[in-house]
Short mmCIF file of C-alpha atoms in Angstrom, two decimals:
data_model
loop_
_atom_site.label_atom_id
_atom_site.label_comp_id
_atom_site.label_asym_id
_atom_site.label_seq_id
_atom_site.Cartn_x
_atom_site.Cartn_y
_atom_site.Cartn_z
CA UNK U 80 0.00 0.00 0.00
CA UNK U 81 1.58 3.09 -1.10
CA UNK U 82 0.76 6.54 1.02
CA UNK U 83 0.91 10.06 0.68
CA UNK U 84 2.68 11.60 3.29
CA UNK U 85 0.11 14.81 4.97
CA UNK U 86 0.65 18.49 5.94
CA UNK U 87 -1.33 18.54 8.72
CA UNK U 88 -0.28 22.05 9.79
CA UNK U 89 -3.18 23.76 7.97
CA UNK U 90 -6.46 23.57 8.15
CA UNK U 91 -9.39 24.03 5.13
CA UNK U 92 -11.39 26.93 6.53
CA UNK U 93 -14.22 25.97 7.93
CA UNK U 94 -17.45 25.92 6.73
CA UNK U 95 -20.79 28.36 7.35
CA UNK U 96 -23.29 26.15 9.28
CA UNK U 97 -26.84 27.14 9.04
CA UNK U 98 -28.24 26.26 13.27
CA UNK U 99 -31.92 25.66 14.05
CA UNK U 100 -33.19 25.66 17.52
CA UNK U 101 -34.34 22.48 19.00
CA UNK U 102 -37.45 23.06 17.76
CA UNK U 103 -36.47 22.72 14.33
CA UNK U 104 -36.61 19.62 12.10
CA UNK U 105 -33.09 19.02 11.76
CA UNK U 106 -31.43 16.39 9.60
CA UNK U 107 -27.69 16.21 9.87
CA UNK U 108 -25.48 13.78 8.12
CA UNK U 109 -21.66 13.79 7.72
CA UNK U 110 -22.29 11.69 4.56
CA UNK U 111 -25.19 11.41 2.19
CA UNK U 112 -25.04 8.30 0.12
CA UNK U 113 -22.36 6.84 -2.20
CA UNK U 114 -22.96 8.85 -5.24
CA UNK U 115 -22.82 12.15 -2.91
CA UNK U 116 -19.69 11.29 -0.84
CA UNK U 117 -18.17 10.96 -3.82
CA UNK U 118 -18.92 13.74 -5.48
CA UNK U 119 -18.35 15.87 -2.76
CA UNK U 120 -14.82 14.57 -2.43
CA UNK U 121 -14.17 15.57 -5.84
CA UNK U 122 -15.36 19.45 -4.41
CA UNK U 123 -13.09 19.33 -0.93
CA UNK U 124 -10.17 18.49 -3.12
CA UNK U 125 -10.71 21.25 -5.26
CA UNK U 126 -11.56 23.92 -2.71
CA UNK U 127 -8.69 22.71 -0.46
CA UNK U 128 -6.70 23.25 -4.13
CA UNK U 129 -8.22 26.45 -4.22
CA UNK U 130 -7.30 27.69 -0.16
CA UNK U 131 -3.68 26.79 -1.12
CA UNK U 132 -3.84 29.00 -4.50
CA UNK U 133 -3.37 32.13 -3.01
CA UNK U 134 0.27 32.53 -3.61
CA UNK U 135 -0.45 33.74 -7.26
CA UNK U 136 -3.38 35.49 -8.68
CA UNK U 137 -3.12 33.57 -11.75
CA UNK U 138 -3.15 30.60 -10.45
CA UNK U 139 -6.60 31.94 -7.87
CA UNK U 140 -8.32 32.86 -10.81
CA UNK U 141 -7.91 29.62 -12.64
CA UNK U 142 -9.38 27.52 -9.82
CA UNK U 143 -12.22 30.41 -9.25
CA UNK U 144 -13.05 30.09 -13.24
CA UNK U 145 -12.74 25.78 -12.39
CA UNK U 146 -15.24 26.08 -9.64
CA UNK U 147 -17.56 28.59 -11.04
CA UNK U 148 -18.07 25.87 -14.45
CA UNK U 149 -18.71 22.91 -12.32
CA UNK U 150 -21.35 25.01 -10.42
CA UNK U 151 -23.24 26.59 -13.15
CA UNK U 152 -23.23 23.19 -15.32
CA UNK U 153 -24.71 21.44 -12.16
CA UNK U 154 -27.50 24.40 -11.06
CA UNK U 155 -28.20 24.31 -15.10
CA UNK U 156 -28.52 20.94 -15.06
CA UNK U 157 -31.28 20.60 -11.67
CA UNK U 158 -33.44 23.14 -13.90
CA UNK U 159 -33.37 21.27 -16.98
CA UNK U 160 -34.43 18.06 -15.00
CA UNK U 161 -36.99 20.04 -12.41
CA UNK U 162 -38.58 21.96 -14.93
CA UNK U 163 -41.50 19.43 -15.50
CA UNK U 164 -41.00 17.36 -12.80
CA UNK U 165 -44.05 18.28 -11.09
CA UNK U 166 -46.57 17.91 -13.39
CA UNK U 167 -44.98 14.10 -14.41
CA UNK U 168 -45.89 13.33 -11.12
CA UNK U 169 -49.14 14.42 -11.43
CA UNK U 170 -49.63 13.00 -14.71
CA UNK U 171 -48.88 9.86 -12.97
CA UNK U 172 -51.64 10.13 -10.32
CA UNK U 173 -54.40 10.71 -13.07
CA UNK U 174 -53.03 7.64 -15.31
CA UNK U 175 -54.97 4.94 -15.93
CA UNK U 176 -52.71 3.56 -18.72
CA UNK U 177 -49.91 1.45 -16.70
CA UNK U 178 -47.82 1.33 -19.37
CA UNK U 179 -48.25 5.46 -19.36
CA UNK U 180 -47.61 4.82 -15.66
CA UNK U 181 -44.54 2.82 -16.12
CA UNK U 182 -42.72 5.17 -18.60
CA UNK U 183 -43.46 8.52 -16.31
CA UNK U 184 -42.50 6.97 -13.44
CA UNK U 185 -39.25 5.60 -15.16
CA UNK U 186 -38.92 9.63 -16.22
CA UNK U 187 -38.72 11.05 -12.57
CA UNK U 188 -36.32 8.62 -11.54
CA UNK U 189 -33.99 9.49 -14.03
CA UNK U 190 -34.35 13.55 -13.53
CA UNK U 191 -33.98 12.60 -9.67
CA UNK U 192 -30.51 10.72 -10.40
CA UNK U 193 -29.54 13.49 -12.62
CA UNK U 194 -30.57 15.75 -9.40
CA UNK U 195 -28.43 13.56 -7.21
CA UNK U 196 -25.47 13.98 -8.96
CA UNK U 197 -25.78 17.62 -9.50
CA UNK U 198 -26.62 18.32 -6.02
CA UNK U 199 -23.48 16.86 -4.98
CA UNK U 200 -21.37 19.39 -6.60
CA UNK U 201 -22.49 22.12 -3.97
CA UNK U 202 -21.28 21.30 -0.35
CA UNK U 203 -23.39 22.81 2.08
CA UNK U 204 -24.70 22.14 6.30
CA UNK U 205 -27.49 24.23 5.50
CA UNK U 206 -30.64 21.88 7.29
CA UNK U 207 -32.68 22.74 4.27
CA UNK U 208 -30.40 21.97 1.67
CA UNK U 209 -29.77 18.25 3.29
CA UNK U 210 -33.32 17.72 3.12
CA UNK U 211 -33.61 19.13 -0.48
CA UNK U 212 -31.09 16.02 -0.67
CA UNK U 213 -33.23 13.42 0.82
CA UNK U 214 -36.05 14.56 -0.93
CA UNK U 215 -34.48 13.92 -4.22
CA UNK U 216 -32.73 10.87 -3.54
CA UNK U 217 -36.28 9.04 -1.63
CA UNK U 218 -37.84 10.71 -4.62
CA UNK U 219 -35.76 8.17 -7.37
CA UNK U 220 -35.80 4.91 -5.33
CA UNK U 221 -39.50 5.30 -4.55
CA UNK U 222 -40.23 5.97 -8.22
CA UNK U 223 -37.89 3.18 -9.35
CA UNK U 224 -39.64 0.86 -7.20
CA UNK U 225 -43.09 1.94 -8.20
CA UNK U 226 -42.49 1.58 -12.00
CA UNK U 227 -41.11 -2.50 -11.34
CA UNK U 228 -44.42 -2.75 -9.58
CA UNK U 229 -46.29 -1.70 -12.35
CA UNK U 230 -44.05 -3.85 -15.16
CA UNK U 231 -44.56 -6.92 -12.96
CA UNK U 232 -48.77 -6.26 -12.96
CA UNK U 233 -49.37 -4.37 -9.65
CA UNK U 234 -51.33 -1.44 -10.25
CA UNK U 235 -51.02 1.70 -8.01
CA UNK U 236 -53.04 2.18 -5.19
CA UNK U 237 -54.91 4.67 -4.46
CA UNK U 238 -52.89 6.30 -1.30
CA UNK U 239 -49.99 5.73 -4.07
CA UNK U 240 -51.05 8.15 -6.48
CA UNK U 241 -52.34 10.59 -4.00
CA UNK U 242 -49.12 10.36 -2.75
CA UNK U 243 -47.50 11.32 -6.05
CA UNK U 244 -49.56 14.16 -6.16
CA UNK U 245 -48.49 15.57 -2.94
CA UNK U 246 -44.55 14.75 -4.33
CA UNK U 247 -45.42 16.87 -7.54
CA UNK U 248 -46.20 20.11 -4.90
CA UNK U 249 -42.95 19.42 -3.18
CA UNK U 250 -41.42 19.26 -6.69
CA UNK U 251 -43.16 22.64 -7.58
CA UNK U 252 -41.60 23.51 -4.23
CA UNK U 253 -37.80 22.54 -5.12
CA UNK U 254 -38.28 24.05 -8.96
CA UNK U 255 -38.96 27.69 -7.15
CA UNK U 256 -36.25 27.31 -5.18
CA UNK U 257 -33.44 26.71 -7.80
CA UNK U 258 -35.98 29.69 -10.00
CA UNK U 259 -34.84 32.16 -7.13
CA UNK U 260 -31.07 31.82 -8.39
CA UNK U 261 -31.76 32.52 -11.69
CA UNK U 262 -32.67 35.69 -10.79
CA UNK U 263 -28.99 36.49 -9.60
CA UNK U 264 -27.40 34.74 -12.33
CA UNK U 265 -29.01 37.02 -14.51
CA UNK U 266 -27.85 39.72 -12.99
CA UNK U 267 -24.40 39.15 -14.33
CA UNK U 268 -23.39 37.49 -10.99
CA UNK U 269 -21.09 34.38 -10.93
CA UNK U 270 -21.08 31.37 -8.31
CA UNK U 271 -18.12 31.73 -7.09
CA UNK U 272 -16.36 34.98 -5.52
CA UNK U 273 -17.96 37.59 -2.48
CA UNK U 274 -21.37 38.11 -3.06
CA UNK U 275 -21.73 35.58 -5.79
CA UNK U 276 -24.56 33.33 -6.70
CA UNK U 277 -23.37 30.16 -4.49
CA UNK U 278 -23.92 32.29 -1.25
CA UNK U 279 -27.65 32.03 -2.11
CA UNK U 280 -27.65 28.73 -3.39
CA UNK U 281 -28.56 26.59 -0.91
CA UNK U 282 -30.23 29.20 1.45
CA UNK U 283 -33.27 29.15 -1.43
CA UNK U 284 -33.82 25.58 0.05
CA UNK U 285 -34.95 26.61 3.35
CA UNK U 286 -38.43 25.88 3.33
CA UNK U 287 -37.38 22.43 3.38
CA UNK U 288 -36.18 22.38 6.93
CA UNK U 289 -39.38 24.40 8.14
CA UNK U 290 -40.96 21.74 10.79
CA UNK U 291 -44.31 22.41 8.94
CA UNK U 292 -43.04 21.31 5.84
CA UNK U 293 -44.78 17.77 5.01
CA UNK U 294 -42.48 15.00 3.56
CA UNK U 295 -44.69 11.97 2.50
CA UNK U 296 -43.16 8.68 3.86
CA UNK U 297 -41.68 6.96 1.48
CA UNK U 298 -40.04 3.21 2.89
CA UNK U 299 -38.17 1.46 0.48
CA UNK U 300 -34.83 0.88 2.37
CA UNK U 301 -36.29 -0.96 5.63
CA UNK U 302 -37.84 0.18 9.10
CA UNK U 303 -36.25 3.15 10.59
CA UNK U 304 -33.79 3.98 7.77
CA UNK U 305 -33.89 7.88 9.50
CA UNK U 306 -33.73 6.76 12.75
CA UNK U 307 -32.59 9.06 15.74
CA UNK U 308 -29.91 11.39 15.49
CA UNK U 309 -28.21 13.17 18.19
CA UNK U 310 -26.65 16.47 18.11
CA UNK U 311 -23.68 15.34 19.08
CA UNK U 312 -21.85 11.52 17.90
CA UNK U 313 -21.80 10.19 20.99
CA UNK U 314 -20.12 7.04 19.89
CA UNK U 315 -17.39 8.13 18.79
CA UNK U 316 -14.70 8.57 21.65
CA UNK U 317 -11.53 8.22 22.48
CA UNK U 318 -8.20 10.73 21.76
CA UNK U 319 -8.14 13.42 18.81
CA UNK U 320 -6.26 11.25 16.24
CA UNK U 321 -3.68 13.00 13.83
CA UNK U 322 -4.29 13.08 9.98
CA UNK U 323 -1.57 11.03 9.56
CA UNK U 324 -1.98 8.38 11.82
CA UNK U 325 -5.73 8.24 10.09
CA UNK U 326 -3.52 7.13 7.05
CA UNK U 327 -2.59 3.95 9.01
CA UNK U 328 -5.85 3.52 10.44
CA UNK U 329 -6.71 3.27 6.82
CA UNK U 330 -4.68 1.33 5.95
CA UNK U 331 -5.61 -1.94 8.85
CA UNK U 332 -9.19 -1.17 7.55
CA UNK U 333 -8.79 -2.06 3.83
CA UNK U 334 -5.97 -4.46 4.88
CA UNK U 335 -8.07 -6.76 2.28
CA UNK U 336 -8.06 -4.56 -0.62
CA UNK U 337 -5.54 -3.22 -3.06
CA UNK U 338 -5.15 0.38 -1.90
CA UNK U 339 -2.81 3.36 -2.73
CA UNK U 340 -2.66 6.82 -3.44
CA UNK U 341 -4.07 8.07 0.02
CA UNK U 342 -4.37 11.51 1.04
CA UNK U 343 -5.54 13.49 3.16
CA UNK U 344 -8.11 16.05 1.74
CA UNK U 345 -9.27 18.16 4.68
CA UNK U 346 -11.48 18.02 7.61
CA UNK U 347 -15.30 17.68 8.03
CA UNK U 348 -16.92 20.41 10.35
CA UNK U 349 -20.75 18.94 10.56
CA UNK U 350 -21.97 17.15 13.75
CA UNK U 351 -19.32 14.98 12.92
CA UNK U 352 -16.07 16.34 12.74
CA UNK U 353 -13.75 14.18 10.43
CA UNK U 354 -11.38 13.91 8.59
CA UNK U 355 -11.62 13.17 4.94
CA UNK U 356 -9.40 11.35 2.73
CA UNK U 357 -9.42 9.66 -1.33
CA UNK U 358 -7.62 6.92 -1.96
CA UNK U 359 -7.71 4.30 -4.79
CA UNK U 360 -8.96 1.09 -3.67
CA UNK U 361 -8.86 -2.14 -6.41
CA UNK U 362 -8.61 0.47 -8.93
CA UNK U 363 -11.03 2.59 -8.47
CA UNK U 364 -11.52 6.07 -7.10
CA UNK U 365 -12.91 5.98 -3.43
CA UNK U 366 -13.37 8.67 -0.03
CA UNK U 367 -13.42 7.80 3.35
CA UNK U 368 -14.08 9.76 6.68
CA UNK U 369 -12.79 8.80 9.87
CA UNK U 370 -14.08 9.98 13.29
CA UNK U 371 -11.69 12.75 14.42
CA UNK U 372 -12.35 11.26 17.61
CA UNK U 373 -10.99 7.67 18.28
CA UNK U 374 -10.31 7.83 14.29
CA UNK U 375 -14.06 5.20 13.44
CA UNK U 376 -14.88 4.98 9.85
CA UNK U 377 -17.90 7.35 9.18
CA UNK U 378 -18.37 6.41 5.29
CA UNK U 379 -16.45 4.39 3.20
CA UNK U 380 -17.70 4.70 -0.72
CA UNK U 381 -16.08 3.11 -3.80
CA UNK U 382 -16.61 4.18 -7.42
CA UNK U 383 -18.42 1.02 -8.93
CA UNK U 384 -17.66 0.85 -12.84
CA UNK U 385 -21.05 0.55 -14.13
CA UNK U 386 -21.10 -3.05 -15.01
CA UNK U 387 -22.75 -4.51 -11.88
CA UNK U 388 -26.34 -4.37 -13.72
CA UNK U 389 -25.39 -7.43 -15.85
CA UNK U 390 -23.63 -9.14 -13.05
CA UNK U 391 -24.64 -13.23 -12.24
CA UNK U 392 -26.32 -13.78 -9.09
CA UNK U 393 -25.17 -16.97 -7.54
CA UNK U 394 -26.11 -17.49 -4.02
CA UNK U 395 -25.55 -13.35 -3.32
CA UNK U 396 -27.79 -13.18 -0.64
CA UNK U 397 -26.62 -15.04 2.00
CA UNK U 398 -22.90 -14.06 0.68
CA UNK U 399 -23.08 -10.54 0.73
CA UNK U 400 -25.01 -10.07 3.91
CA UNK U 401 -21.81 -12.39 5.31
CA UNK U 402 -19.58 -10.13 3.92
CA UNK U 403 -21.25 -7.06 5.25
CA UNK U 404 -21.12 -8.07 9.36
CA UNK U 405 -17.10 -9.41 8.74
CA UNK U 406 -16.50 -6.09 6.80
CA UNK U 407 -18.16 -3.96 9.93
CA UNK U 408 -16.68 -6.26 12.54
CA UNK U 409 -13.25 -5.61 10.85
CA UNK U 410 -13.98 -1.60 11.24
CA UNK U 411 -14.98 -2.12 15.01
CA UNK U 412 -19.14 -2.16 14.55
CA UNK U 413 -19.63 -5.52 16.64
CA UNK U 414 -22.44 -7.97 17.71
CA UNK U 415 -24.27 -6.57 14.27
CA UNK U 416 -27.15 -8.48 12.77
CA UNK U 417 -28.75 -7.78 9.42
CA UNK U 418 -32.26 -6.41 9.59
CA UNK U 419 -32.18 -5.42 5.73
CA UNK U 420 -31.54 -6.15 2.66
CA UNK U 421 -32.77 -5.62 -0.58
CA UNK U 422 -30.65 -6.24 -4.28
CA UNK U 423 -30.63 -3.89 -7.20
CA UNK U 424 -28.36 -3.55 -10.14
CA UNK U 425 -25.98 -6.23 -9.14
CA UNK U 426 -25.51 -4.37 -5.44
CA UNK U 427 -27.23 -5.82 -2.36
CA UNK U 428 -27.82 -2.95 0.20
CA UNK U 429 -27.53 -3.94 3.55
CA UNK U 430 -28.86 -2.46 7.16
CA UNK U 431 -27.01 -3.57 10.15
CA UNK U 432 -27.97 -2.98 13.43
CA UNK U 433 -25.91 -3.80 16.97
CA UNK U 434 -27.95 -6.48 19.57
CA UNK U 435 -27.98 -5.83 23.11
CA UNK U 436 -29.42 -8.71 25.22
CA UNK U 437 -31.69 -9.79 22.70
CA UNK U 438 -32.85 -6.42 21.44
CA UNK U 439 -31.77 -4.94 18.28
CA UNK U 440 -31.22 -1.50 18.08
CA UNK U 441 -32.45 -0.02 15.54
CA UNK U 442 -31.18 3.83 16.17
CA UNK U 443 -28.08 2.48 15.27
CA UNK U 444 -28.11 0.87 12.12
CA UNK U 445 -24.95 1.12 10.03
CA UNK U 446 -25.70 0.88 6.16
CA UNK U 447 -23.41 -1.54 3.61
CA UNK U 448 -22.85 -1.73 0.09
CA UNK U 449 -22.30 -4.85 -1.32
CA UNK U 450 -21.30 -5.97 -5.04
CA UNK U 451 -22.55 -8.95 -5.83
CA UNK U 452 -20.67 -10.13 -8.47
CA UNK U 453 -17.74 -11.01 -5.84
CA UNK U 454 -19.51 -9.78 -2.49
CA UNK U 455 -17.06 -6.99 -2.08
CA UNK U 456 -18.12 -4.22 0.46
CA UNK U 457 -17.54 -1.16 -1.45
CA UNK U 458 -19.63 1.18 0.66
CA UNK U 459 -20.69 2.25 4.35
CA UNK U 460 -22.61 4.76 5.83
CA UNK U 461 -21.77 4.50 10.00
CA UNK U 462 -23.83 7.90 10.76
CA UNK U 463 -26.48 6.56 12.46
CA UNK U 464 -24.36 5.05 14.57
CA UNK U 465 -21.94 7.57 15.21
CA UNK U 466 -24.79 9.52 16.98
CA UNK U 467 -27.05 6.96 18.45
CA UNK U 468 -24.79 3.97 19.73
CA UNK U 469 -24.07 3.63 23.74
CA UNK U 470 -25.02 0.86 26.38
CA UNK U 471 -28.90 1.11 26.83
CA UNK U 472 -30.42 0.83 30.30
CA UNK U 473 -33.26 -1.75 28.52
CA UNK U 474 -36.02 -2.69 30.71
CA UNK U 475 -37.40 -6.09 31.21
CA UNK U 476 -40.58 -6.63 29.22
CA UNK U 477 -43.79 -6.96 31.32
CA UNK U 478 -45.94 -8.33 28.60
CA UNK U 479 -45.30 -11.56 26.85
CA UNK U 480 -44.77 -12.43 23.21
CA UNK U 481 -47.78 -13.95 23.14
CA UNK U 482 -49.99 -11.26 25.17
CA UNK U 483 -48.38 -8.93 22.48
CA UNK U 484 -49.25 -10.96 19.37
CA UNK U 485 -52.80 -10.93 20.42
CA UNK U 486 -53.11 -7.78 19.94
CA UNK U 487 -52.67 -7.32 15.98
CA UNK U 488 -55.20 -6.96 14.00
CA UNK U 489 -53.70 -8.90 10.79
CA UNK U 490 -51.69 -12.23 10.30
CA UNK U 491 -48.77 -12.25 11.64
CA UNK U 492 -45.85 -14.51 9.48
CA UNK U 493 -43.21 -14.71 11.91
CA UNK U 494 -42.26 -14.52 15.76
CA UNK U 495 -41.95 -11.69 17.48
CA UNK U 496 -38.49 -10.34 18.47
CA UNK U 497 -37.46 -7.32 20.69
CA UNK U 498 -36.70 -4.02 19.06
CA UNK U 499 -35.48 -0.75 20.61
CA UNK U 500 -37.07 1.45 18.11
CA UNK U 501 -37.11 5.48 17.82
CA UNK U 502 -40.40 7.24 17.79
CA UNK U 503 -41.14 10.98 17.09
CA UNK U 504 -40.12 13.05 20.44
CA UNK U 505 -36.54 11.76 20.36
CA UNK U 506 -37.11 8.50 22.61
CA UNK U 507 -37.28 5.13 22.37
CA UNK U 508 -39.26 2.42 22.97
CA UNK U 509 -38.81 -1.65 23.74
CA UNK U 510 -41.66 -3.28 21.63
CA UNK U 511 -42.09 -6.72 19.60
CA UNK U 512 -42.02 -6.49 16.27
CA UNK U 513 -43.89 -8.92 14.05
CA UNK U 514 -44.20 -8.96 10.22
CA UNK U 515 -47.68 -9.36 8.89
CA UNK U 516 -49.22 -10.00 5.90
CA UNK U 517 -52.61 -8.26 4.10
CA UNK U 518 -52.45 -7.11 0.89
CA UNK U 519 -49.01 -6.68 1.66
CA UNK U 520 -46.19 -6.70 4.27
CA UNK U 521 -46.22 -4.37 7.34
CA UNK U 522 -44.36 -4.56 10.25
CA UNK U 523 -46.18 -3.94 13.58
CA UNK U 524 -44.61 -2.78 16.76
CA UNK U 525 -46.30 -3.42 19.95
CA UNK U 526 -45.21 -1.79 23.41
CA UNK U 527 -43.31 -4.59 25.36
CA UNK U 528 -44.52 -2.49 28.66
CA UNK U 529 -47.97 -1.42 27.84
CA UNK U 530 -48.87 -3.85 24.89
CA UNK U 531 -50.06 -0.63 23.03
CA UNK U 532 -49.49 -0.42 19.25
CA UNK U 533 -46.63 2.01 18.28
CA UNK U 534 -46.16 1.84 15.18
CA UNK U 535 -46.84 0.36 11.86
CA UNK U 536 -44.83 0.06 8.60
CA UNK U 537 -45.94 -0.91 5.11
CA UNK U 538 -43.27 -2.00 2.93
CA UNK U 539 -42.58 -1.11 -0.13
CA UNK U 540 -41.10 -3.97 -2.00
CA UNK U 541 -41.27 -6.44 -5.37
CA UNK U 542 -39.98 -9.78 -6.19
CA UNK U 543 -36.04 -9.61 -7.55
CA UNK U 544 -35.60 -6.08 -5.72
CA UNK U 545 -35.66 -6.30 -2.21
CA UNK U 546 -36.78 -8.58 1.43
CA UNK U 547 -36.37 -8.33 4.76
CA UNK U 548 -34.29 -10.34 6.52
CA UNK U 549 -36.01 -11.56 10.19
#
């Protein structure tokens, strides 16, 4: 493994942070997906490029003139693909024709990947710019999932196209937001430079963080995909690690990959203060965070080389979901057991979640990547984790498994098992959960103290695409 030896003498300046009061509805991540952790390494590197340019005007210029193409090609790019997004979505709540259903639905995924990418280029805390980022990335899965539905025979329901309408006013929502730029750009301004268009960039998105702002739940991923997060990532401890010695951490992480070419590209200064590297791992370009604290892995994310959608499946499943507890064991997430998993594209997409006693806990999932032409881990998302995980104080149940099965109101297809879950009002509660079947599979929680129903989940899933593992 070849390294890059670090300056760790300077420090990127840090970046403006957008702070809500607790009453806000606040979504922080120190990572947001593969695509975007990539994407935004490619950004640090170049501002961090850009901080160290200053000892020429030339050469400040250039990387201003770098900067200010990759933002205007990606803000020109979210208009093109939100300009109609809206009424698509609306189109698709009125269809009747599922083959007009199928090839809308197959349209709004693709502008939302476009989105995902482009959205990536701008690196922002702002709450409602994060948000604008879950929206859009929920908003492509769910719509990818609803148009296999409909190829494979399953119409849309009724909540589902009401639900599509309501998407198509958030869409309206996001399209005025990205309008309000134009309005600067046509000005004469530029993104980058004092007073330029990039300052107002993401601050157009704040509607999206506004605590009356409705999202429509959208599962596709598995039960409590946004589960609890703290404000601060209370599982990561220990000493302030060095830059450098993050290099060697590295290095015993990926201990079973080909890696080289590391280097430190500055720090992280969300909730989660990290420190980010890129690296090459079996070839291909990849970024990694590490817990400035105690030096945990945050994300991992690997460039995948796009030919994983004509990949053979041969016993994946089980493999990959193998692969995915040994690969978090490995980075220190222990006594993990897989609560998700669903397969796409040649990737299985895993949820892990730690066991105390028994009890899963599902505030602290940690979320894997797996290819499954070889069932190599080439992603990991740990920020759940990194805020939620400590020793829990779980009580004893006072109602049985039994008592608690009686009280659904639908078919239950499987035992019950104990699951620390998060509700709204940042707790969390000991319940059963049991899968059920009508119509459908939900999962229903039921208080292991009171034996009061606290939740139900419908699942949003098709043959070939995705199953929960129990």
């Amino acid at each position: 493994m070849s390294t890059k030896q670090v300056n760790v003498g300077k420090k990127p300046q840090e970046n403006k942070k957008n702070k809500k009061g607790a009453n806000g509805k606040v979504v922080k991540t120190a990572i947001l997906g593969t695509v975007l952790g990539l994407s935004a390494s490619a950004i640090v590197g170049l501002s961090v490029a850009l901080y160290f340019a200053n000892e020429t005007v030339q050469t400040h210029e250039t990387y201003q003139r770098q900067m200010d193409a990759v933002y205007s090609r990606a803000y020109y790019d979210l208009l093109d693909g939100a300009s109609d997004l809206g009424v698509t979505l609306r189109k698709i709540g009125v269809s009747n024709s599922p083959r007009m259903q199928q090839s809308l639905l197959y349209e709004v995924w693709a502008s939302a990947s476009m989105a995902e990418n482009s959205l990536a280029m701008f690196e922002s805390e702002d709450d409602g710019f994060m948000q604008v980022q879950k929206f859009v990335n929920q908003l492509g899965d769910y719509s990818q999932t609803l148009a296999r539905r409909v190829s494979n025979g399953t119409p849309l329901t009724v909540e589902e196209r009401e639900k599509l309408i309501q998407l198509g006013d958030m869409a309206d929502a996001y399209m005025n937001a990205l309008q309000q730029v134009q309005s600067s750009l046509d000005e004469g301004k530029v993104f980058v430079g004092d007073g330029g268009a990039l300052e107002g960039f993401t601050s157009a998105f704040a509607q999206f963080s506004d605590p009356a702002f409705e999202y429509p739940e959208m599962i596709y991923d598995g039960p409590f995909s946004d589960a609890l997060e703290n404000r601060e990532p209370i599982a990561l401890t220990g000493d302030e690690i060095s830059a450098q010695t993050g290099v060697e951490f590295i290095s015993d992480y990926l201990s079973g990959y080909e890696v080289s070419g590391v280097e430190y590209i500055g720090e992280g200064y969300g909730d989660i203060p990290t420190y980010n590297y890129s690296l090459t791992v079996d070839g291909a370009d990849a970024f990694i965070q590490l817990g400035k604290n105690g030096g945990k892995v945050v994300s991992f994310n690997m460039a995948t080389t796009g030919d994983t959608a004509q990949a053979v499946k041969q016993d994946a499943g089980p493999t990959c979901q193998q692969n995915a507890i040994a690969f978090a064991k490995k980075l220190g997430f222990n006594n993990m057991q897989v609560v998700w998993s669903s397969s796409m594209h040649g990737e299985c997409y895993i949820n892990l979640a730690p066991v105390q006693n028994g009890v899963i806990l599902y505030s602290d999932l940690v979320k894997v990547k797996v290819r499954e032409r070889d069932s190599r881990v080439i992603g990991l998302d740990a920020t759940h984790y990194a805020f939620n995980h400590r020793e829990r104080q779980i009580p004893t149940p006072t109602v049985s498994e039994e008592q608690a099965k009686k009280r659904l109101s639908i078919e239950a297809v499987s035992n019950g098992r104990l699951a620390l879950i998060p509700l709204h009002g940042a707790r969390e509660v000991l319940t059963y959960e049991f899968e059920c079947e009508q119509n459908g599979t939900y999962f229903v929680y039921i208080d292991a103290l009171s034996g009061d129903e606290v939740n139900i989940l419908y699942v949003i899933d098709e043959s070939g695409m995705g199953s929960r593992t129990i």
